[in-house]
Amino acid sequence: MAPPPFLPYLRKRLPRMVETLRELTLLESPSLEKEPTDCCCEFLAEKWLRHGTIVQILRQKHRGDHLRVVWQPAEGRAKSQLLVLGHYDTVYPTGTLTKMPFRVSAAKAYGPGIFDMKAGIVQALFALESIRESQAPLHKRLVFLWTSDEEIGSESSRKLIEAEAQRSDAVFVLEPSFGPRGLLKTSRKGVGEAELIVHGRSSHAGLAPEKGINAVHELAAQITRLEKWNDLRRGVTVNADIVSGGSRANVIADRAAATLDLRAWRHADMRTLEKRLHSLKPIHRGAKLEIRGGFGRPPLEHKHSAALFARAKSIARELGFHLGEAAAGGGSDGNFTAALGIPTLDGLGAVGDGAHATHEHILIQSMPQRAALLAALLAL
């Protein structure tokens, strides 16, 4: 059965989609700045209220507020639900608009956070509008959850995301797509951060070097050991990306530390890597190791996306375009939902490029197509 005529309707609504995107992009929403982020949340709440939804602002003490939006089927209370997930926070501090203003050029829209992922939220808003206007039958409750802290680890939103996912039959993540062809993300690496701290003993580097235990030397030896754990074939990586240690050139360093980036495609590899890391032993006699942290986002394994992607690919064919898939090395909140065993499809947001960069942009003409795809996934 062909999907309802969402795409023709949404193509006519493209000017309004771009205007809504402009309004949203002009509301800067840095993850670490609560006041402007809350203003952005209020704006989104108002937009969704106009579409006849039930809107709940979930107040947060230290981070921006989260937004939960519910659309019920016309026939009444649904027994099951679908979750549409995304974030409205960005990596850009307030004032970035002066250097990266919203602008439209050569069929592209530019601005901070426009690709990651404010355009995805706009597409979801108009996807719901097209469902309402076409009176497409819905059999499940739709829950849209827009969070404020994804870019800094989802500390205040993770429990909320997981609780909502456990009530859902499937999760659709509006993170940006992959590459210029708009590929969906059907697997993501698990992502972690750990700190390796070495405690040694200070001493005069000239008068009594033998009495010292050089923490920097121990750390260097440990990093050399960790480098050998990398397995690019399996997608397991360990990278020491921030290193510090010592106090003066003539003092044996009594402390050194490295911040490690950890990534793995498979849940089993993630656990193995964590176990190895926390089992590290000193190489130099007298040195002591302290290991903190580990994986914060579990992998989104392909098996949790395969069936949903097959459905999306079929819908795309009916809509007149080809849809591909990709694996992404970075994580998203979809990693949390997939780890619970909930079918999760990621990368349903905008098509564009430049996430977190000065040339961040989206391809305007792709917006109706992406919104129609989401509408069909939610309605059929």
Short mmCIF file of C-alpha atoms in Angstrom, two decimals:
data_model
loop_
_atom_site.label_atom_id
_atom_site.label_comp_id
_atom_site.label_asym_id
_atom_site.label_seq_id
_atom_site.Cartn_x
_atom_site.Cartn_y
_atom_site.Cartn_z
CA MET A 1 0.00 0.00 0.00
CA ALA A 2 1.38 3.39 -1.00
CA PRO A 3 1.86 5.96 1.78
CA PRO A 4 -0.60 8.89 2.05
CA PRO A 5 0.23 11.96 -0.06
CA PHE A 6 2.52 13.54 2.53
CA LEU A 7 5.22 14.63 0.09
CA PRO A 8 3.09 16.85 -2.21
CA TYR A 9 1.65 18.60 0.83
CA LEU A 10 5.06 19.12 2.43
CA ARG A 11 6.58 20.49 -0.76
CA LYS A 12 3.97 23.23 -0.69
CA ARG A 13 4.87 23.93 2.94
CA LEU A 14 8.61 24.28 2.29
CA PRO A 15 8.69 28.11 2.59
CA ARG A 16 7.04 27.85 5.99
CA MET A 17 9.45 25.10 7.02
CA VAL A 18 12.41 27.32 6.17
CA GLU A 19 10.90 30.25 8.07
CA THR A 20 10.33 28.07 11.15
CA LEU A 21 13.90 26.83 10.86
CA ARG A 22 15.13 30.42 10.70
CA GLU A 23 13.22 31.31 13.87
CA LEU A 24 14.56 28.27 15.69
CA THR A 25 18.16 28.80 14.59
CA LEU A 26 18.06 32.44 15.75
CA LEU A 27 17.29 31.17 19.25
CA GLU A 28 20.74 30.12 20.36
CA SER A 29 20.65 27.14 22.72
CA PRO A 30 24.08 26.22 24.09
CA SER A 31 24.10 23.09 26.23
CA LEU A 32 25.91 24.85 29.10
CA GLU A 33 23.77 28.02 29.22
CA LYS A 34 20.41 27.39 30.84
CA GLU A 35 18.62 30.71 30.29
CA PRO A 36 18.88 30.93 26.48
CA THR A 37 18.28 27.21 26.17
CA ASP A 38 15.08 27.48 28.21
CA CYS A 39 13.91 30.27 25.89
CA CYS A 40 14.40 27.94 22.94
CA CYS A 41 12.42 25.25 24.75
CA GLU A 42 9.54 27.69 25.35
CA PHE A 43 9.53 28.56 21.65
CA LEU A 44 9.31 24.89 20.69
CA ALA A 45 6.55 24.29 23.22
CA GLU A 46 4.48 27.08 21.66
CA LYS A 47 5.01 25.73 18.14
CA TRP A 48 3.89 22.23 19.08
CA LEU A 49 0.89 23.51 21.07
CA ARG A 50 -0.41 25.14 17.90
CA HIS A 51 -0.60 21.67 16.36
CA GLY A 52 -3.06 20.45 18.98
CA THR A 53 -0.59 18.34 20.91
CA ILE A 54 -0.24 17.80 24.63
CA VAL A 55 2.94 19.62 25.67
CA GLN A 56 4.87 19.11 28.87
CA ILE A 57 7.95 21.15 29.79
CA LEU A 58 10.13 19.05 32.08
CA ARG A 59 11.93 21.56 34.29
CA GLN A 60 15.62 21.07 35.04
CA LYS A 61 17.65 22.73 37.78
CA HIS A 62 21.05 22.98 36.13
CA ARG A 63 20.48 22.26 32.42
CA GLY A 64 17.94 23.47 29.91
CA ASP A 65 14.41 22.14 30.27
CA HIS A 66 13.34 19.10 28.27
CA LEU A 67 10.19 19.02 26.15
CA ARG A 68 7.75 16.11 25.89
CA VAL A 69 5.05 16.33 23.24
CA VAL A 70 2.20 13.82 22.82
CA TRP A 71 -0.19 13.28 19.91
CA GLN A 72 -3.04 10.85 20.48
CA PRO A 73 -4.85 8.95 17.70
CA ALA A 74 -8.25 10.37 16.80
CA GLU A 75 -10.09 7.27 17.98
CA GLY A 76 -8.91 7.71 21.55
CA ARG A 77 -6.34 6.37 23.94
CA ALA A 78 -3.73 4.15 22.29
CA LYS A 79 -2.28 1.09 24.02
CA SER A 80 1.18 1.53 22.54
CA GLN A 81 3.42 4.35 21.37
CA LEU A 82 6.20 5.40 19.04
CA LEU A 83 8.99 7.66 20.26
CA VAL A 84 10.55 10.41 18.14
CA LEU A 85 13.77 11.52 19.81
CA GLY A 86 16.10 14.46 19.38
CA HIS A 87 17.88 17.37 21.06
CA TYR A 88 17.71 21.11 20.62
CA ASP A 89 20.95 22.03 22.37
CA THR A 90 24.01 22.96 20.33
CA VAL A 91 27.78 23.09 20.84
CA TYR A 92 27.93 26.83 20.07
CA PRO A 93 28.09 29.47 22.85
CA THR A 94 25.80 32.47 22.88
CA GLY A 95 26.98 35.08 20.39
CA THR A 96 27.98 32.61 17.68
CA LEU A 97 25.28 34.05 15.40
CA THR A 98 27.39 37.17 14.96
CA LYS A 99 30.04 35.03 13.24
CA MET A 100 27.71 32.36 11.79
CA PRO A 101 24.46 34.15 10.93
CA PHE A 102 21.47 32.30 9.60
CA ARG A 103 21.54 32.65 5.83
CA VAL A 104 20.27 30.95 2.70
CA SER A 105 22.60 30.55 -0.27
CA ALA A 106 22.58 28.18 -3.26
CA ALA A 107 19.70 26.09 -1.88
CA LYS A 108 21.48 25.66 1.45
CA ALA A 109 20.56 27.09 4.85
CA TYR A 110 23.44 27.91 7.20
CA GLY A 111 23.60 28.57 10.91
CA PRO A 112 24.79 27.21 14.28
CA GLY A 113 23.07 23.93 15.12
CA ILE A 114 20.98 23.96 11.95
CA PHE A 115 22.21 20.53 10.81
CA ASP A 116 22.78 19.07 14.28
CA MET A 117 19.89 19.08 14.74
CA LYS A 118 17.36 21.89 14.62
CA ALA A 119 16.27 21.11 11.06
CA GLY A 120 15.36 17.61 12.22
CA ILE A 121 12.99 19.04 14.84
CA VAL A 122 11.37 21.29 12.21
CA GLN A 123 10.93 18.32 9.88
CA ALA A 124 9.22 16.40 12.69
CA LEU A 125 6.87 19.31 13.36
CA PHE A 126 5.75 19.43 9.74
CA ALA A 127 5.61 15.63 9.52
CA LEU A 128 2.97 15.73 12.26
CA GLU A 129 1.19 18.57 10.48
CA SER A 130 1.00 16.49 7.29
CA ILE A 131 -0.40 13.53 9.23
CA ARG A 132 -3.09 15.77 10.71
CA GLU A 133 -3.99 17.43 7.42
CA SER A 134 -4.21 14.13 5.53
CA GLN A 135 -6.19 12.56 8.38
CA ALA A 136 -3.96 9.52 8.07
CA PRO A 137 -5.07 6.85 10.53
CA LEU A 138 -2.79 6.44 13.52
CA HIS A 139 -2.86 3.31 15.65
CA LYS A 140 -0.26 4.35 18.21
CA ARG A 141 0.36 7.34 20.40
CA LEU A 142 3.21 9.56 19.16
CA VAL A 143 5.64 10.95 21.72
CA PHE A 144 8.19 13.56 20.66
CA LEU A 145 10.99 14.09 23.17
CA TRP A 146 13.34 17.04 22.68
CA THR A 147 16.21 17.22 25.17
CA SER A 148 18.67 19.95 26.14
CA ASP A 149 21.93 18.18 26.96
CA GLU A 150 22.76 15.58 24.29
CA GLU A 151 25.89 17.40 23.21
CA ILE A 152 27.36 17.14 26.73
CA GLY A 153 26.50 13.51 27.48
CA SER A 154 22.73 13.51 28.25
CA GLU A 155 23.31 13.39 32.01
CA SER A 156 19.98 15.00 32.93
CA SER A 157 17.96 13.34 30.16
CA ARG A 158 19.21 9.75 29.99
CA LYS A 159 16.79 8.29 32.54
CA LEU A 160 13.92 10.13 30.87
CA ILE A 161 14.93 8.82 27.44
CA GLU A 162 15.26 5.26 28.67
CA ALA A 163 11.93 5.34 30.52
CA GLU A 164 10.11 6.68 27.46
CA ALA A 165 11.81 4.13 25.20
CA GLN A 166 10.73 1.25 27.40
CA ARG A 167 7.11 2.27 26.78
CA SER A 168 7.66 2.42 23.02
CA ASP A 169 7.47 -0.09 20.20
CA ALA A 170 10.14 1.76 18.22
CA VAL A 171 12.35 4.85 18.42
CA PHE A 172 13.02 7.24 15.54
CA VAL A 173 16.03 9.51 16.11
CA LEU A 174 16.12 12.86 14.32
CA GLU A 175 19.91 13.24 14.37
CA PRO A 176 21.28 14.43 10.99
CA SER A 177 21.75 11.93 8.22
CA PHE A 178 25.11 10.64 7.03
CA GLY A 179 26.76 12.11 3.95
CA PRO A 180 25.37 13.99 0.93
CA ARG A 181 22.98 11.14 0.03
CA GLY A 182 21.19 11.33 3.36
CA LEU A 183 22.01 7.83 4.60
CA LEU A 184 20.29 6.59 7.73
CA LYS A 185 22.50 5.50 10.63
CA THR A 186 21.77 1.87 11.37
CA SER A 187 24.70 1.31 13.73
CA ARG A 188 26.78 3.54 15.97
CA LYS A 189 29.84 2.95 18.06
CA GLY A 190 29.66 2.89 21.80
CA VAL A 191 31.52 5.89 23.16
CA GLY A 192 33.38 6.36 26.41
CA GLU A 193 35.84 8.56 28.21
CA ALA A 194 38.24 7.41 30.88
CA GLU A 195 41.02 9.03 32.87
CA LEU A 196 44.25 7.18 33.60
CA ILE A 197 46.05 8.77 36.54
CA VAL A 198 49.56 7.79 37.60
CA HIS A 199 50.88 8.48 41.09
CA GLY A 200 54.67 8.45 41.49
CA ARG A 201 57.14 10.07 43.89
CA SER A 202 58.83 13.43 43.49
CA SER A 203 62.54 13.94 43.95
CA HIS A 204 65.33 16.25 42.76
CA ALA A 205 66.14 15.29 39.18
CA GLY A 206 69.84 16.06 39.68
CA LEU A 207 70.64 15.31 43.33
CA ALA A 208 68.52 12.20 43.94
CA PRO A 209 66.84 10.91 40.78
CA GLU A 210 67.03 7.34 42.11
CA LYS A 211 64.67 8.28 44.96
CA GLY A 212 61.91 9.38 42.59
CA ILE A 213 59.25 7.43 40.73
CA ASN A 214 58.55 9.24 37.48
CA ALA A 215 54.81 9.32 36.84
CA VAL A 216 55.30 10.71 33.33
CA HIS A 217 57.52 7.78 32.37
CA GLU A 218 54.93 5.34 33.75
CA LEU A 219 52.14 7.10 31.87
CA ALA A 220 54.14 6.99 28.62
CA ALA A 221 54.67 3.27 29.07
CA GLN A 222 50.97 2.72 29.75
CA ILE A 223 49.96 4.71 26.67
CA THR A 224 52.30 2.58 24.57
CA ARG A 225 50.55 -0.47 26.01
CA LEU A 226 47.09 0.96 25.32
CA GLU A 227 47.98 1.78 21.72
CA LYS A 228 48.37 -1.93 21.06
CA TRP A 229 44.76 -2.52 22.09
CA ASN A 230 43.49 -0.74 18.99
CA ASP A 231 41.80 -3.15 16.58
CA LEU A 232 40.60 -1.23 13.54
CA ARG A 233 39.18 -4.37 11.95
CA ARG A 234 36.77 -4.80 14.86
CA GLY A 235 36.33 -1.07 15.31
CA VAL A 236 37.87 -0.95 18.78
CA THR A 237 39.85 2.24 19.41
CA VAL A 238 41.64 3.71 22.41
CA ASN A 239 43.12 7.18 22.04
CA ALA A 240 45.01 9.24 24.60
CA ASP A 241 43.92 12.73 23.57
CA ILE A 242 44.73 14.91 26.60
CA VAL A 243 47.95 14.34 28.56
CA SER A 244 49.36 16.23 31.53
CA GLY A 245 52.04 15.70 34.15
CA GLY A 246 54.93 17.08 36.14
CA SER A 247 55.56 20.46 37.71
CA ARG A 248 59.12 21.56 36.86
CA ALA A 249 61.90 20.34 34.58
CA ASN A 250 64.21 19.57 37.54
CA VAL A 251 61.63 17.69 39.61
CA ILE A 252 60.80 14.01 39.09
CA ALA A 253 57.08 14.05 38.22
CA ASP A 254 54.91 12.59 40.99
CA ARG A 255 51.68 12.76 39.02
CA ALA A 256 50.60 12.39 35.40
CA ALA A 257 47.26 11.79 33.72
CA ALA A 258 45.72 11.03 30.35
CA THR A 259 42.16 11.38 29.14
CA LEU A 260 41.23 8.46 26.91
CA ASP A 261 38.61 8.25 24.17
CA LEU A 262 37.09 4.74 23.98
CA ARG A 263 34.99 3.37 21.10
CA ALA A 264 33.64 -0.01 20.03
CA TRP A 265 31.00 -1.33 17.62
CA ARG A 266 29.91 -4.27 19.77
CA HIS A 267 28.60 -4.46 23.31
CA ALA A 268 30.89 -7.42 24.07
CA ASP A 269 33.96 -5.49 22.87
CA MET A 270 32.92 -2.52 25.00
CA ARG A 271 32.78 -4.66 28.14
CA THR A 272 36.08 -6.37 27.33
CA LEU A 273 37.81 -3.03 26.83
CA GLU A 274 36.45 -1.65 30.10
CA LYS A 275 37.58 -4.76 31.98
CA ARG A 276 41.09 -4.58 30.52
CA LEU A 277 41.35 -0.90 31.33
CA HIS A 278 40.34 -1.30 34.96
CA SER A 279 42.72 -4.26 35.32
CA LEU A 280 45.84 -2.33 34.31
CA LYS A 281 48.91 -2.88 36.48
CA PRO A 282 51.92 -0.57 36.89
CA ILE A 283 55.00 -1.18 34.76
CA HIS A 284 57.51 0.75 36.91
CA ARG A 285 58.06 -0.44 40.46
CA GLY A 286 56.43 1.82 43.02
CA ALA A 287 54.07 3.56 40.61
CA LYS A 288 50.35 3.45 41.35
CA LEU A 289 47.48 3.64 38.86
CA GLU A 290 44.03 5.13 39.21
CA ILE A 291 41.42 4.58 36.49
CA ARG A 292 38.18 6.54 36.35
CA GLY A 293 35.27 6.42 33.92
CA GLY A 294 34.46 4.13 31.04
CA PHE A 295 31.79 3.87 28.36
CA GLY A 296 28.98 6.41 28.67
CA ARG A 297 27.02 5.36 25.58
CA PRO A 298 26.66 1.69 24.64
CA PRO A 299 26.81 0.74 20.96
CA LEU A 300 23.77 0.93 18.70
CA GLU A 301 24.14 -2.47 17.06
CA HIS A 302 22.78 -3.08 13.57
CA LYS A 303 20.41 -5.82 14.69
CA HIS A 304 18.28 -3.23 16.49
CA SER A 305 17.86 -1.13 13.32
CA ALA A 306 17.64 -3.68 10.52
CA ALA A 307 13.88 -4.21 10.43
CA LEU A 308 13.05 -0.52 10.74
CA PHE A 309 15.52 0.37 8.02
CA ALA A 310 13.99 -2.20 5.64
CA ARG A 311 10.62 -0.55 6.24
CA ALA A 312 12.03 2.94 5.73
CA LYS A 313 13.75 1.88 2.52
CA SER A 314 10.48 0.51 1.16
CA ILE A 315 8.63 3.72 2.06
CA ALA A 316 11.34 5.81 0.41
CA ARG A 317 10.92 3.78 -2.78
CA GLU A 318 7.19 4.54 -2.73
CA LEU A 319 8.02 8.22 -2.24
CA GLY A 320 10.29 8.13 -5.27
CA PHE A 321 13.82 8.12 -3.89
CA HIS A 322 16.52 5.66 -2.85
CA LEU A 323 17.49 5.39 0.80
CA GLY A 324 20.80 3.94 1.99
CA GLU A 325 22.35 3.15 5.34
CA ALA A 326 25.66 3.78 7.09
CA ALA A 327 27.57 3.07 10.27
CA ALA A 328 28.63 6.09 12.35
CA GLY A 329 31.62 6.27 14.67
CA GLY A 330 29.94 8.81 16.96
CA GLY A 331 27.14 8.17 19.43
CA SER A 332 23.67 9.62 19.99
CA ASP A 333 20.79 9.16 22.39
CA GLY A 334 19.67 6.34 20.10
CA ASN A 335 22.51 4.31 21.59
CA PHE A 336 20.66 4.29 24.91
CA THR A 337 17.37 3.12 23.45
CA ALA A 338 18.91 0.39 21.29
CA ALA A 339 20.85 -0.94 24.29
CA LEU A 340 17.47 -1.60 25.93
CA GLY A 341 16.54 -3.82 22.98
CA ILE A 342 14.06 -1.28 21.53
CA PRO A 343 14.10 -1.12 17.71
CA THR A 344 15.85 2.17 16.91
CA LEU A 345 16.43 3.98 13.63
CA ASP A 346 18.82 6.94 13.61
CA GLY A 347 19.83 9.65 11.14
CA LEU A 348 16.28 10.55 10.11
CA GLY A 349 17.00 14.26 10.40
CA ALA A 350 18.34 16.77 7.91
CA VAL A 351 20.60 16.20 4.91
CA GLY A 352 23.62 18.50 4.97
CA ASP A 353 27.13 18.82 6.32
CA GLY A 354 29.40 20.63 8.76
CA ALA A 355 28.09 19.54 12.16
CA HIS A 356 29.91 21.54 14.86
CA ALA A 357 31.78 23.51 12.17
CA THR A 358 31.64 27.02 10.73
CA HIS A 359 30.15 25.77 7.44
CA GLU A 360 27.28 23.86 9.10
CA HIS A 361 24.34 23.75 6.70
CA ILE A 362 21.39 21.75 5.40
CA LEU A 363 20.06 21.10 1.90
CA ILE A 364 16.73 22.90 1.85
CA GLN A 365 15.10 20.88 -0.93
CA SER A 366 15.55 17.66 1.06
CA MET A 367 13.39 18.82 3.97
CA PRO A 368 9.96 17.86 2.54
CA GLN A 369 11.29 14.46 1.52
CA ARG A 370 12.73 13.73 4.97
CA ALA A 371 9.56 14.96 6.70
CA ALA A 372 7.41 12.78 4.43
CA LEU A 373 9.53 9.74 5.24
CA LEU A 374 9.09 10.31 8.97
CA ALA A 375 5.36 10.91 8.59
CA ALA A 376 4.96 7.64 6.70
CA LEU A 377 6.99 5.73 9.30
CA LEU A 378 4.73 7.06 12.04
CA ALA A 379 1.43 6.64 10.22
CA LEU A 380 1.72 3.24 8.56
#
